[in-house]
Structure formats: C-alpha cells, structure tokens
PDB file of C-alpha atoms in Angstrom:
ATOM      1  CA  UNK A  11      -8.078  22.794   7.418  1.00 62.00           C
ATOM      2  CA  UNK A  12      -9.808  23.618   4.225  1.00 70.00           C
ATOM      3  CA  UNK A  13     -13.344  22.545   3.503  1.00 72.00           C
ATOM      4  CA  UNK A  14     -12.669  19.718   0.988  1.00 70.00           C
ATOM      5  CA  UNK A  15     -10.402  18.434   3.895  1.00 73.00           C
ATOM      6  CA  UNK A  16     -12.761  18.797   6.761  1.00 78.00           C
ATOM      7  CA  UNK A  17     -15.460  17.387   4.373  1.00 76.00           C
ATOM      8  CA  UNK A  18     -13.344  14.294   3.253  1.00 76.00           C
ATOM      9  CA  UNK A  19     -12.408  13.994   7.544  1.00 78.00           C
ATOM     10  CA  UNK A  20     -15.916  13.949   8.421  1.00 80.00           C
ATOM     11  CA  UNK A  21     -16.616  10.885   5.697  1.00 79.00           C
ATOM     12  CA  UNK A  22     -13.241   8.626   6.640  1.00 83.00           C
ATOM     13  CA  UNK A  23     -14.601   8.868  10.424  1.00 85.00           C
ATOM     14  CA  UNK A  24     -18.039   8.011   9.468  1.00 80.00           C
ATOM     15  CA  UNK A  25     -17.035   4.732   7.795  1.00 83.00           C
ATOM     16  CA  UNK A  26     -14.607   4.294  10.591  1.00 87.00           C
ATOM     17  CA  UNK A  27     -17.210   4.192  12.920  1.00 88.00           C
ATOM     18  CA  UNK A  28     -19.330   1.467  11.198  1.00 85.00           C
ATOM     19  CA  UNK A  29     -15.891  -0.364  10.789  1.00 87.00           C
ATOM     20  CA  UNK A  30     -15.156  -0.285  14.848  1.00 92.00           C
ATOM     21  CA  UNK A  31     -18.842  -1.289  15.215  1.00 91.00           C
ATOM     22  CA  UNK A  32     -18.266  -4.719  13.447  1.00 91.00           C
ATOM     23  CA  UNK A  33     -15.163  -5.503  14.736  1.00 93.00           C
ATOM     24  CA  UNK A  34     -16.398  -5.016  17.975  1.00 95.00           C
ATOM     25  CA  UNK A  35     -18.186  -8.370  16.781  1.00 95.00           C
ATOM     26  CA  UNK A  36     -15.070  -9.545  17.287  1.00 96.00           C
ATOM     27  CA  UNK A  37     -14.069  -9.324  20.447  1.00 96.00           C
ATOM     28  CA  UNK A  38     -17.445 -10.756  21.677  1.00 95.00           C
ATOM     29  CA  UNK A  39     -15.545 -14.193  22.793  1.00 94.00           C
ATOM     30  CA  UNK A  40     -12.738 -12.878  24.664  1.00 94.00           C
ATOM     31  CA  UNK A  41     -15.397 -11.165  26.934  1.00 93.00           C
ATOM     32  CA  UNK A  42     -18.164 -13.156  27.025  1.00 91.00           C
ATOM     33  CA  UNK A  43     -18.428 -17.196  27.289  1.00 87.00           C
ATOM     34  CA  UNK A  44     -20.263 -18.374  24.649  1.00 86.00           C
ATOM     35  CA  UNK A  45     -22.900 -21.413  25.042  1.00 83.00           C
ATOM     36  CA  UNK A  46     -25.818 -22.804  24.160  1.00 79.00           C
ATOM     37  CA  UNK A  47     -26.940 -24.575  26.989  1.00 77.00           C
ATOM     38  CA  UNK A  48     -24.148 -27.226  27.664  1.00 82.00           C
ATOM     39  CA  UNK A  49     -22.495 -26.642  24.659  1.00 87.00           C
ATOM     40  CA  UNK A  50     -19.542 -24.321  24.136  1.00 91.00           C
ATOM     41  CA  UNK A  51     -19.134 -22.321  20.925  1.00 92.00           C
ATOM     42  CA  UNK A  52     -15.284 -22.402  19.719  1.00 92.00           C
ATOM     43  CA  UNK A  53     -13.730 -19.387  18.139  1.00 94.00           C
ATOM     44  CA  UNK A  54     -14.078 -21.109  14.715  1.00 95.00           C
ATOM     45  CA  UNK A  55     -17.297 -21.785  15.106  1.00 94.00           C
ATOM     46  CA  UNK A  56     -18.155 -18.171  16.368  1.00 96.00           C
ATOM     47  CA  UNK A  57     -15.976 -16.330  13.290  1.00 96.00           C
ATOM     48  CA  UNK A  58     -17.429 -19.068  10.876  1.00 96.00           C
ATOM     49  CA  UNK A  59     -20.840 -17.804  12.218  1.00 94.00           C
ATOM     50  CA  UNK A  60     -19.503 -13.687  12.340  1.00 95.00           C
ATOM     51  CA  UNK A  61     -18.282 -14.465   8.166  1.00 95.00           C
ATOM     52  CA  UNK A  62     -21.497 -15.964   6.801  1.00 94.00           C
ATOM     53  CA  UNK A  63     -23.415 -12.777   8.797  1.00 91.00           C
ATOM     54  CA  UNK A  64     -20.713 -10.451   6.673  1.00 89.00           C
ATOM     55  CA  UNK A  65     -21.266 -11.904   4.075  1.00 88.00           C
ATOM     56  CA  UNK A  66     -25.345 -11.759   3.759  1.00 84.00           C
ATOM     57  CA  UNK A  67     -25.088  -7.930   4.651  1.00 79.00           C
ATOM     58  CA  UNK A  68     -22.347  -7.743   1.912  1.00 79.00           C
ATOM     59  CA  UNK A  69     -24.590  -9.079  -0.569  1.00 76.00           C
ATOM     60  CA  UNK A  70     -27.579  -7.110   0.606  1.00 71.00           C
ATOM     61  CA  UNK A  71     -25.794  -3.896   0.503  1.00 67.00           C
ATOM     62  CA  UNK A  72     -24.359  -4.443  -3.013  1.00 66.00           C
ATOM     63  CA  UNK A  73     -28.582  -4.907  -4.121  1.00 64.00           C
ATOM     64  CA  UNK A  74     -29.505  -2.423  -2.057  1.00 63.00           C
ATOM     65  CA  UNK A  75     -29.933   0.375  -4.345  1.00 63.00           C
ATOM     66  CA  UNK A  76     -32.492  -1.360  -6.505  1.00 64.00           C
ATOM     67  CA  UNK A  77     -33.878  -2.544  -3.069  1.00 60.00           C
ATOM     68  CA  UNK A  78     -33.912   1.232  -2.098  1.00 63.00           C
ATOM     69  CA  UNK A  79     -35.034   2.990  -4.860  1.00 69.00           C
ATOM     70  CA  UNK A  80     -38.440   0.522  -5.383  1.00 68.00           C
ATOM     71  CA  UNK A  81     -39.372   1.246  -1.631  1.00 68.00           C
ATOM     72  CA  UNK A  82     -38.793   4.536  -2.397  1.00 70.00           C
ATOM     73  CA  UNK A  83     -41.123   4.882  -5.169  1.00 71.00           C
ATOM     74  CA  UNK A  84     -43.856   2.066  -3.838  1.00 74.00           C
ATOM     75  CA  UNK A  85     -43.619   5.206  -0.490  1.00 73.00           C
ATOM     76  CA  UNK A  86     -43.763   7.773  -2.597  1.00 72.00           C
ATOM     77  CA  UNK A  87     -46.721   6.721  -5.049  1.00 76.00           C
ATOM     78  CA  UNK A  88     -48.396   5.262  -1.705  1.00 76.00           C
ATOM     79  CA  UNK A  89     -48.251   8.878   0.018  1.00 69.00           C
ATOM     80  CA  UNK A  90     -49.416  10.778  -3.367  1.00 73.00           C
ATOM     81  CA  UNK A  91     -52.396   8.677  -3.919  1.00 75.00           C
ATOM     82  CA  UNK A  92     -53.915   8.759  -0.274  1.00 70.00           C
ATOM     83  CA  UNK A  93     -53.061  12.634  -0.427  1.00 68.00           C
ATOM     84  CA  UNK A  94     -55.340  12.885  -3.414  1.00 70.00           C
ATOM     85  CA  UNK A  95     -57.709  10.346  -2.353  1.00 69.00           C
ATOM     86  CA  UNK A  96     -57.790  12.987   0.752  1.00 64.00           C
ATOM     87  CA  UNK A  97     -58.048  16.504  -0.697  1.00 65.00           C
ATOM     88  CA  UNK A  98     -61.059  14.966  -2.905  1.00 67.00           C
ATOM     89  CA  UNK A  99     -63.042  15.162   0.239  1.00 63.00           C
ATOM     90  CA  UNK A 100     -63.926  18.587   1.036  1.00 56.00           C
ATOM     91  CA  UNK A 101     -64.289  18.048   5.196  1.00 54.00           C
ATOM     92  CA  UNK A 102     -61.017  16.507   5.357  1.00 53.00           C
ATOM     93  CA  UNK A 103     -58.849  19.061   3.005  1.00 54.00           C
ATOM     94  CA  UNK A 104     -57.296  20.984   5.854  1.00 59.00           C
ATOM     95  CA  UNK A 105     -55.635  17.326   7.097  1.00 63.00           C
ATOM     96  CA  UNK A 106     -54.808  16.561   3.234  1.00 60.00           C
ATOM     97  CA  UNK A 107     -52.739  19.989   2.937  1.00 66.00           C
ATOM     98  CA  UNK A 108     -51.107  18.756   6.920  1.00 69.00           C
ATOM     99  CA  UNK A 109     -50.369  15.545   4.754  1.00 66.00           C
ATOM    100  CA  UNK A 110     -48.829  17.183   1.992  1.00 69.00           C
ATOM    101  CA  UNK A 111     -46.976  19.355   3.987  1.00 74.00           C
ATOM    102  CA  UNK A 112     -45.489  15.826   5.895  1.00 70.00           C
ATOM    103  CA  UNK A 113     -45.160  14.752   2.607  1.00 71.00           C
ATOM    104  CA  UNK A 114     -42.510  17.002   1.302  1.00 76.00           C
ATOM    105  CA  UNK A 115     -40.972  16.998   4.165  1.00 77.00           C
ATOM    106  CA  UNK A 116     -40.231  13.195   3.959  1.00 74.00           C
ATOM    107  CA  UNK A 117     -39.526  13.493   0.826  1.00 76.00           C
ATOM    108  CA  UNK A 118     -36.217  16.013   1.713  1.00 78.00           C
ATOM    109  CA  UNK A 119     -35.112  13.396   4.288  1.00 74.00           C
ATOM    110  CA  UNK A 120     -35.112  10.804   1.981  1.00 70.00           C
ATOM    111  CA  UNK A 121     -33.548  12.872  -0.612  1.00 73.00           C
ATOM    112  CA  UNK A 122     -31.074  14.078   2.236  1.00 73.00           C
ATOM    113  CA  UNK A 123     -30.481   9.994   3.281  1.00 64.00           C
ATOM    114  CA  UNK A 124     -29.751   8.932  -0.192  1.00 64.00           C
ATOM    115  CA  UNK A 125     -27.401  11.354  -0.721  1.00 65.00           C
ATOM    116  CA  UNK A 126     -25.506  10.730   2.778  1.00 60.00           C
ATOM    117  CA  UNK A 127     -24.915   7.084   1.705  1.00 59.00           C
ATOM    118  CA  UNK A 128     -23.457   7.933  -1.674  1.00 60.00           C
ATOM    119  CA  UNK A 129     -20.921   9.691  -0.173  1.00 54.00           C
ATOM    120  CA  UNK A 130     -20.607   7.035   2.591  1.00 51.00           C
ATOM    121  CA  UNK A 131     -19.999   4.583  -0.109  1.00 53.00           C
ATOM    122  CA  UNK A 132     -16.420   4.604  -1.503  1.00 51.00           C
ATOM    123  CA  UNK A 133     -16.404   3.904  -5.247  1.00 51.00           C
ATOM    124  CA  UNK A 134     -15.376   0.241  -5.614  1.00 44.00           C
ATOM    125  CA  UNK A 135     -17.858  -0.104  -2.806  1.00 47.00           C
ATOM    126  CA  UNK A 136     -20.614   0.719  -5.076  1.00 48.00           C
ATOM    127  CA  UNK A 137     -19.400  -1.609  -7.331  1.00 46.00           C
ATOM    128  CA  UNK A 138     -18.698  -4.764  -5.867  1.00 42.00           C
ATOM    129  CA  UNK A 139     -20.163  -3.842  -2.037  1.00 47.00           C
ATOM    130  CA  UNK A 140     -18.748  -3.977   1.787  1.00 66.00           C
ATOM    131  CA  UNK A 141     -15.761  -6.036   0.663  1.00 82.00           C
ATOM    132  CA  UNK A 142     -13.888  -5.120   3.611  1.00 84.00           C
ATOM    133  CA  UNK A 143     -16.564  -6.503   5.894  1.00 88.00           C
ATOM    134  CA  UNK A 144     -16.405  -9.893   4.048  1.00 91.00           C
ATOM    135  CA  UNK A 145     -12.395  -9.910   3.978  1.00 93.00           C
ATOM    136  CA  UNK A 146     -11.956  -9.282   8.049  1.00 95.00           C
ATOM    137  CA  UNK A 147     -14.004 -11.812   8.919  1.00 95.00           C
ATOM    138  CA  UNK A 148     -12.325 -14.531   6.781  1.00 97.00           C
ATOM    139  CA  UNK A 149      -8.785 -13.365   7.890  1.00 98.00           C
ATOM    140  CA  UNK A 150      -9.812 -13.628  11.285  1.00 97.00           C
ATOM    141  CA  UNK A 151     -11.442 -17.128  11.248  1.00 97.00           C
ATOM    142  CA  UNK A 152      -8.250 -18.441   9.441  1.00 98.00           C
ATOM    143  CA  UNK A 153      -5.788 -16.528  12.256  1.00 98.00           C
ATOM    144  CA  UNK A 154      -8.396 -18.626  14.500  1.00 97.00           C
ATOM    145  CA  UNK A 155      -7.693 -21.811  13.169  1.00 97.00           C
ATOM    146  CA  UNK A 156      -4.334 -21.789  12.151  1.00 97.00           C
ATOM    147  CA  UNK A 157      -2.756 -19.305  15.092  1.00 97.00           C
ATOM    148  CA  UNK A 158      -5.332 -18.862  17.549  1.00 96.00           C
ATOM    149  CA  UNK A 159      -2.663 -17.936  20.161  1.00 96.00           C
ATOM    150  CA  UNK A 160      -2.256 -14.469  18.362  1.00 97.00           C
ATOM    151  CA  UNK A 161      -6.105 -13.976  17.665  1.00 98.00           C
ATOM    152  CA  UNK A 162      -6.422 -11.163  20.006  1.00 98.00           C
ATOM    153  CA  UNK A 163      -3.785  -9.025  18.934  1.00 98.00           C
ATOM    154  CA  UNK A 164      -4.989  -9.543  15.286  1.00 98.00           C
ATOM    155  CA  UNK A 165      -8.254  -8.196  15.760  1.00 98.00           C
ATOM    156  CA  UNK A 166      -6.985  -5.055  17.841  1.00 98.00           C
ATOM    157  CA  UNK A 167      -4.784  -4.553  14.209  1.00 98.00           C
ATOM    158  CA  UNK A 168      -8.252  -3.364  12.772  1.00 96.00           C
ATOM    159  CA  UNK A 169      -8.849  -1.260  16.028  1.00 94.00           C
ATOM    160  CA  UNK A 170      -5.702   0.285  16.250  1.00 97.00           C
ATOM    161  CA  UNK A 171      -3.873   0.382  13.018  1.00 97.00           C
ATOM    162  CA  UNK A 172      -6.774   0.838  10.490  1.00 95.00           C
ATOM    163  CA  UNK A 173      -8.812   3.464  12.438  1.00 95.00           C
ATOM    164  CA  UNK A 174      -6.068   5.330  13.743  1.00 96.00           C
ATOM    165  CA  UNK A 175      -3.865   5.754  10.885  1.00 96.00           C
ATOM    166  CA  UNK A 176      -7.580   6.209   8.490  1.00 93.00           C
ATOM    167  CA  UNK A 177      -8.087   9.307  10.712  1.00 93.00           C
ATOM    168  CA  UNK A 178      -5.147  10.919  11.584  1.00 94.00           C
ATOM    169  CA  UNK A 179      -4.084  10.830   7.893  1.00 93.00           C
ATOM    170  CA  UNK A 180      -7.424  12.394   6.986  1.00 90.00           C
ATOM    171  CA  UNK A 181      -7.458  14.741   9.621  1.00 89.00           C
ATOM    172  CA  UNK A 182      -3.611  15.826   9.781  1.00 90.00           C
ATOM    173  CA  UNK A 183      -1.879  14.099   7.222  1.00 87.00           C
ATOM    174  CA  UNK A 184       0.390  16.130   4.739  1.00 89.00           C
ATOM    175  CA  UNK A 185       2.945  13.629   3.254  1.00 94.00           C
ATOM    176  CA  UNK A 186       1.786  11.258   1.431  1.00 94.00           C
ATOM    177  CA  UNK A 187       3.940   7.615   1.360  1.00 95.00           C
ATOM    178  CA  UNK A 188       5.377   6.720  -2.851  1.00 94.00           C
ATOM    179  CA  UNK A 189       2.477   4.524  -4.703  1.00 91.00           C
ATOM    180  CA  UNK A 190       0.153   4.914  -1.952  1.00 92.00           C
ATOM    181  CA  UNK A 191      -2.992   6.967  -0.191  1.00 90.00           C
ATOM    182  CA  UNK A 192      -1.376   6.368   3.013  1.00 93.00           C
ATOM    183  CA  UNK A 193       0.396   9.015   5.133  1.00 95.00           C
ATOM    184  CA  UNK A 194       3.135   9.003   6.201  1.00 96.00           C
ATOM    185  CA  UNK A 195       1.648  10.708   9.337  1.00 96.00           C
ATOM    186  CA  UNK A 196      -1.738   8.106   9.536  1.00 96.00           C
ATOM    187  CA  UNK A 197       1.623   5.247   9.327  1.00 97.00           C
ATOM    188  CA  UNK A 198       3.058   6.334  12.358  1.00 97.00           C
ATOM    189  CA  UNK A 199       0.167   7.325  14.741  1.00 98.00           C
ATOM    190  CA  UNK A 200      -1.307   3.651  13.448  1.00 97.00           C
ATOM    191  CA  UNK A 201       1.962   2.068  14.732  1.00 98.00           C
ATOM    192  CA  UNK A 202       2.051   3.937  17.719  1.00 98.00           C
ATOM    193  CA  UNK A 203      -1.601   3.227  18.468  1.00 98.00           C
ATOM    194  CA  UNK A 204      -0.482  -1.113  17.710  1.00 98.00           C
ATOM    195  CA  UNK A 205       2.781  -0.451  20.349  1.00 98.00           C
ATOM    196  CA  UNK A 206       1.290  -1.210  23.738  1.00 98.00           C
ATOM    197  CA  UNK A 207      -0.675  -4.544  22.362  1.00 98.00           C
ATOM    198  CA  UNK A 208       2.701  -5.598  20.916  1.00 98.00           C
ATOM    199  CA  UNK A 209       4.196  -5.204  23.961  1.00 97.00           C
ATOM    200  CA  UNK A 210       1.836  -7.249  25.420  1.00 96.00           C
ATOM    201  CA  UNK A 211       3.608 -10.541  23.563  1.00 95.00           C
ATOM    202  CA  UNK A 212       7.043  -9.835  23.067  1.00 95.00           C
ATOM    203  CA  UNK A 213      10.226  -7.086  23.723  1.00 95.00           C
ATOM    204  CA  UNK A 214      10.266  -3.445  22.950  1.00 97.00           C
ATOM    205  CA  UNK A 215      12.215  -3.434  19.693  1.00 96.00           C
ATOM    206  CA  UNK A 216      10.328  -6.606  18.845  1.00 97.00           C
ATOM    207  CA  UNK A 217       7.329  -4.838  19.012  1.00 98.00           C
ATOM    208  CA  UNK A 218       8.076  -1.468  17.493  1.00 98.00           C
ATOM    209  CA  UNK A 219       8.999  -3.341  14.608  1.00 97.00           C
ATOM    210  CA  UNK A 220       5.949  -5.435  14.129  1.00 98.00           C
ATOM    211  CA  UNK A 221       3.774  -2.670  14.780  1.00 98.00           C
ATOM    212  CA  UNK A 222       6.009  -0.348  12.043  1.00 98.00           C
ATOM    213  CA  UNK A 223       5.365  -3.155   9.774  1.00 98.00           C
ATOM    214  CA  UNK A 224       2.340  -3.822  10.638  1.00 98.00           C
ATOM    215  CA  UNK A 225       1.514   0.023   9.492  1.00 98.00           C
ATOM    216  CA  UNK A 226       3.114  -0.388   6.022  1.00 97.00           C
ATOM    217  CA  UNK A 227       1.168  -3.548   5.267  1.00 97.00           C
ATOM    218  CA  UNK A 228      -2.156  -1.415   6.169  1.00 96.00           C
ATOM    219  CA  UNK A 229      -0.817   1.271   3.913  1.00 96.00           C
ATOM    220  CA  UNK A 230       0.306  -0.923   0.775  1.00 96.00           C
ATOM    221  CA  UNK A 231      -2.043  -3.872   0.888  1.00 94.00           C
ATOM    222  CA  UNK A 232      -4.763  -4.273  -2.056  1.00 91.00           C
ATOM    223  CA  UNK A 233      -7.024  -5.036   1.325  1.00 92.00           C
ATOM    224  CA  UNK A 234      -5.976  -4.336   4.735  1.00 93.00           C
ATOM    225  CA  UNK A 235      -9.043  -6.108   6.394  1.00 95.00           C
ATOM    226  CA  UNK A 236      -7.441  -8.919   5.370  1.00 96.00           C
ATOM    227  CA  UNK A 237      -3.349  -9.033   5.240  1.00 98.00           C
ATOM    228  CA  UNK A 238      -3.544  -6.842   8.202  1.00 97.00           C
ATOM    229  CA  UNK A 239      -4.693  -9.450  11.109  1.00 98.00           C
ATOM    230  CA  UNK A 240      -3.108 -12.279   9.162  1.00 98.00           C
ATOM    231  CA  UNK A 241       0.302 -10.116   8.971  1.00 98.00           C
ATOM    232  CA  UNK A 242       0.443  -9.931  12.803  1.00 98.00           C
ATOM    233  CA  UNK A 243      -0.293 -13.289  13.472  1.00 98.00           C
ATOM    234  CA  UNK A 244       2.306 -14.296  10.909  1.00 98.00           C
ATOM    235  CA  UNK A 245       5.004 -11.999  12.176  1.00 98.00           C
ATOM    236  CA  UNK A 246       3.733 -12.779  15.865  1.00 98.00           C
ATOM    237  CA  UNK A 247       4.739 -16.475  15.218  1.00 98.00           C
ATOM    238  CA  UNK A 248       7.920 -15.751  13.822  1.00 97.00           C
ATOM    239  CA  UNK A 249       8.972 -13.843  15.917  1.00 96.00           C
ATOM    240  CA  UNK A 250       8.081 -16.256  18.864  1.00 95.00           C
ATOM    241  CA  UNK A 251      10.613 -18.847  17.575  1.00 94.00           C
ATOM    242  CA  UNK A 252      13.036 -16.616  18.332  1.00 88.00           C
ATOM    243  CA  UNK A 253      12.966 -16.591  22.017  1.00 73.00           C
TER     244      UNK A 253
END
C-alpha cells in the first residue's frame, strides 16, 4: 500500500469511527427502555430528540473555526502576557523560562490539533458542516414513523454498509464503480457485511438482493446517511407484500 493510500485509509477510518459513535445513538432504544418516571419515550420522540441534538452540533461545527481560532488567540495572548508579566520579576525568571518552555509546547499541540481536523474534515464539510450527521437522523425518525417495523435493520445499514464498504474500499479497493468513488470491492464487502441482518426478515435470495442494492444506493446516492436507511425500509416493505 503506498503512503498516499495508507494516509487516505487512516483518515476514512477516523471519520468512520465518529460515524459508528453516533449511530450507536441509535440503537439506544432497542436496548434500553426509555422513561421518565411513568412515562415512556416512543421511538419518534427519542429520534425527534437524537435530530435536534444533530443538528445543534451540526451548526456548531460549521462556526467552529471562528469559534476556534478566537480561543486560540484569547490562549495564546493570555499565556504571552503572564509569561512577560513573569520574566519581569527577577526571583521568579527560572519558572517564567519553565512557562515558556510549556508554552511552546502547547502551542505545537494546538498547531498539531488544528491541522488533524482539517484533514478530518472532508471538503463540502468545511463548507456547509456534519451534513451527514443531520441527514441520518432525519431518515431514521421518518423510517420510525412511517415503517417502524423495519427500524432496526435501517440503522444497522449505516453500521454495516457505510463503514464496511468506506473501509475496505479505502483500504483494498482497486476498481473503482462508472460515475462514482465507490469500489467495486467496498460494494461487495458492504453487502456482505448487510447479508446476515437481511436474513433476519426475509429468504436468502431476498436478502442478497436487498443487501446488493442496498450497496449501490450507498455508492450512488448524493447522501447515503439518508437514502440508505430509508432504501431498506422501502425495499423491506416491498418485499414483505410478497409473501
């Protein structure tokens, strides 16, 4: 694997891992019961809650680099001006050069922290912010309230599909699919990784051919946080009225 790749690997599971961390989010109802006292929290009410949460940190991150760059300088000026209000005193010098010393070195990590999150950030990210956050969350509280029978399956879409076939396409993928980004090799781990939950809800060739489709619709949507879950629970249903 060349460095560009292993670099570009390293980044897609980064963001992969703060993607499984919110989804996770998700799955809070089917293993907890949520109340408050006597009264029980629906799904609707719970993704309702889980979209207006996305939706704050999506409009915090998109700010957040005017945000980040005043506390930076407010810490910065702050740290300069005790070190020289320090050094001006002759008994306490030897702490002001300790100071300065802790000084710079903060100054790397912040430098170094910065510069992580760039390259964290994808490029209509930095533009317009965590979209992707926002979109899962509405396409899972409208699976909720229209088909709330094939809610499960539609969050383990962004668990499965989108991290598996994110990964193995960074990590091993060679052949790319026409008019895409996508893989053909991240498309067919992703479906592979979808096959037992599909299986779970309906026949085997029923469910290898959701989760094939399934893996296309991640590959050519504009958004797959959002067509993906709503995809499954679409397909789910139709296929349903077949049996």
């Amino acid at each position: 694997m060349s460095d560009a790749k292993r670099k570009q690997a390293k980044l897609v599971l980064k963001r992969k891992l703060f993607h499984m961390l919110f989804v996770s989010f998700m799955l809070v109802p089917f293993l907890v019961e949520l109340k408050i006292g006597e009264y029980m929290i629906s799904y609707i009410q719970y993704f309702s809650i889980l979209l207006g949460f996305a939706v704050v940190v999506n409009v915090t991150l998109v700010r957040m680099p005017e945000i980040r760059d005043e506390i930076i300088k407010q810490s910065r000026l702050f740290r300069r001006q005790f070190t020289e209000i320090m050094t001006s005193f002759k008994p306490a010098r030897g702490m002001a050069e300790l100071i300065e010393k802790f000084d710079e070195s903060l100054t790397r990590f912040e430098d170094m922290l910065i510069r992580e999150i760039s390259l964290l950030e994808r490029d209509y990210e930095k533009r317009g912010g965590y979209i992707g956050m926002v979109a899962g969350a509405a396409s899972i509280l409208i699976v909720a309230s229209f088909l709330p029978e094939f809610l499960l399956p539609s969050i383990l879409t962004l668990f499965t599909i989108d991290v598996v076939s994110a990964i193995v396409g960074a990590v091993f993928g060679r052949l790319f699919l026409p008019y895409s980004t996508s893989t053909l090799e991240g498309c067919i781990f992703g479906a592979i990784a979808f096959l037992p939950v599909a299986l779970n809800y309906m026949e085997m060739w029923n469910a290898v051919f959701i989760s094939f489709t399934l893996a296309f619709v991640e590959a050519y949507s504009i958004e797959d946080n959002f067509f993906l879950p709503i995809s499954c629970a679409l397909l789910m249903y139709a296929i349903s009225l077949f049996k």
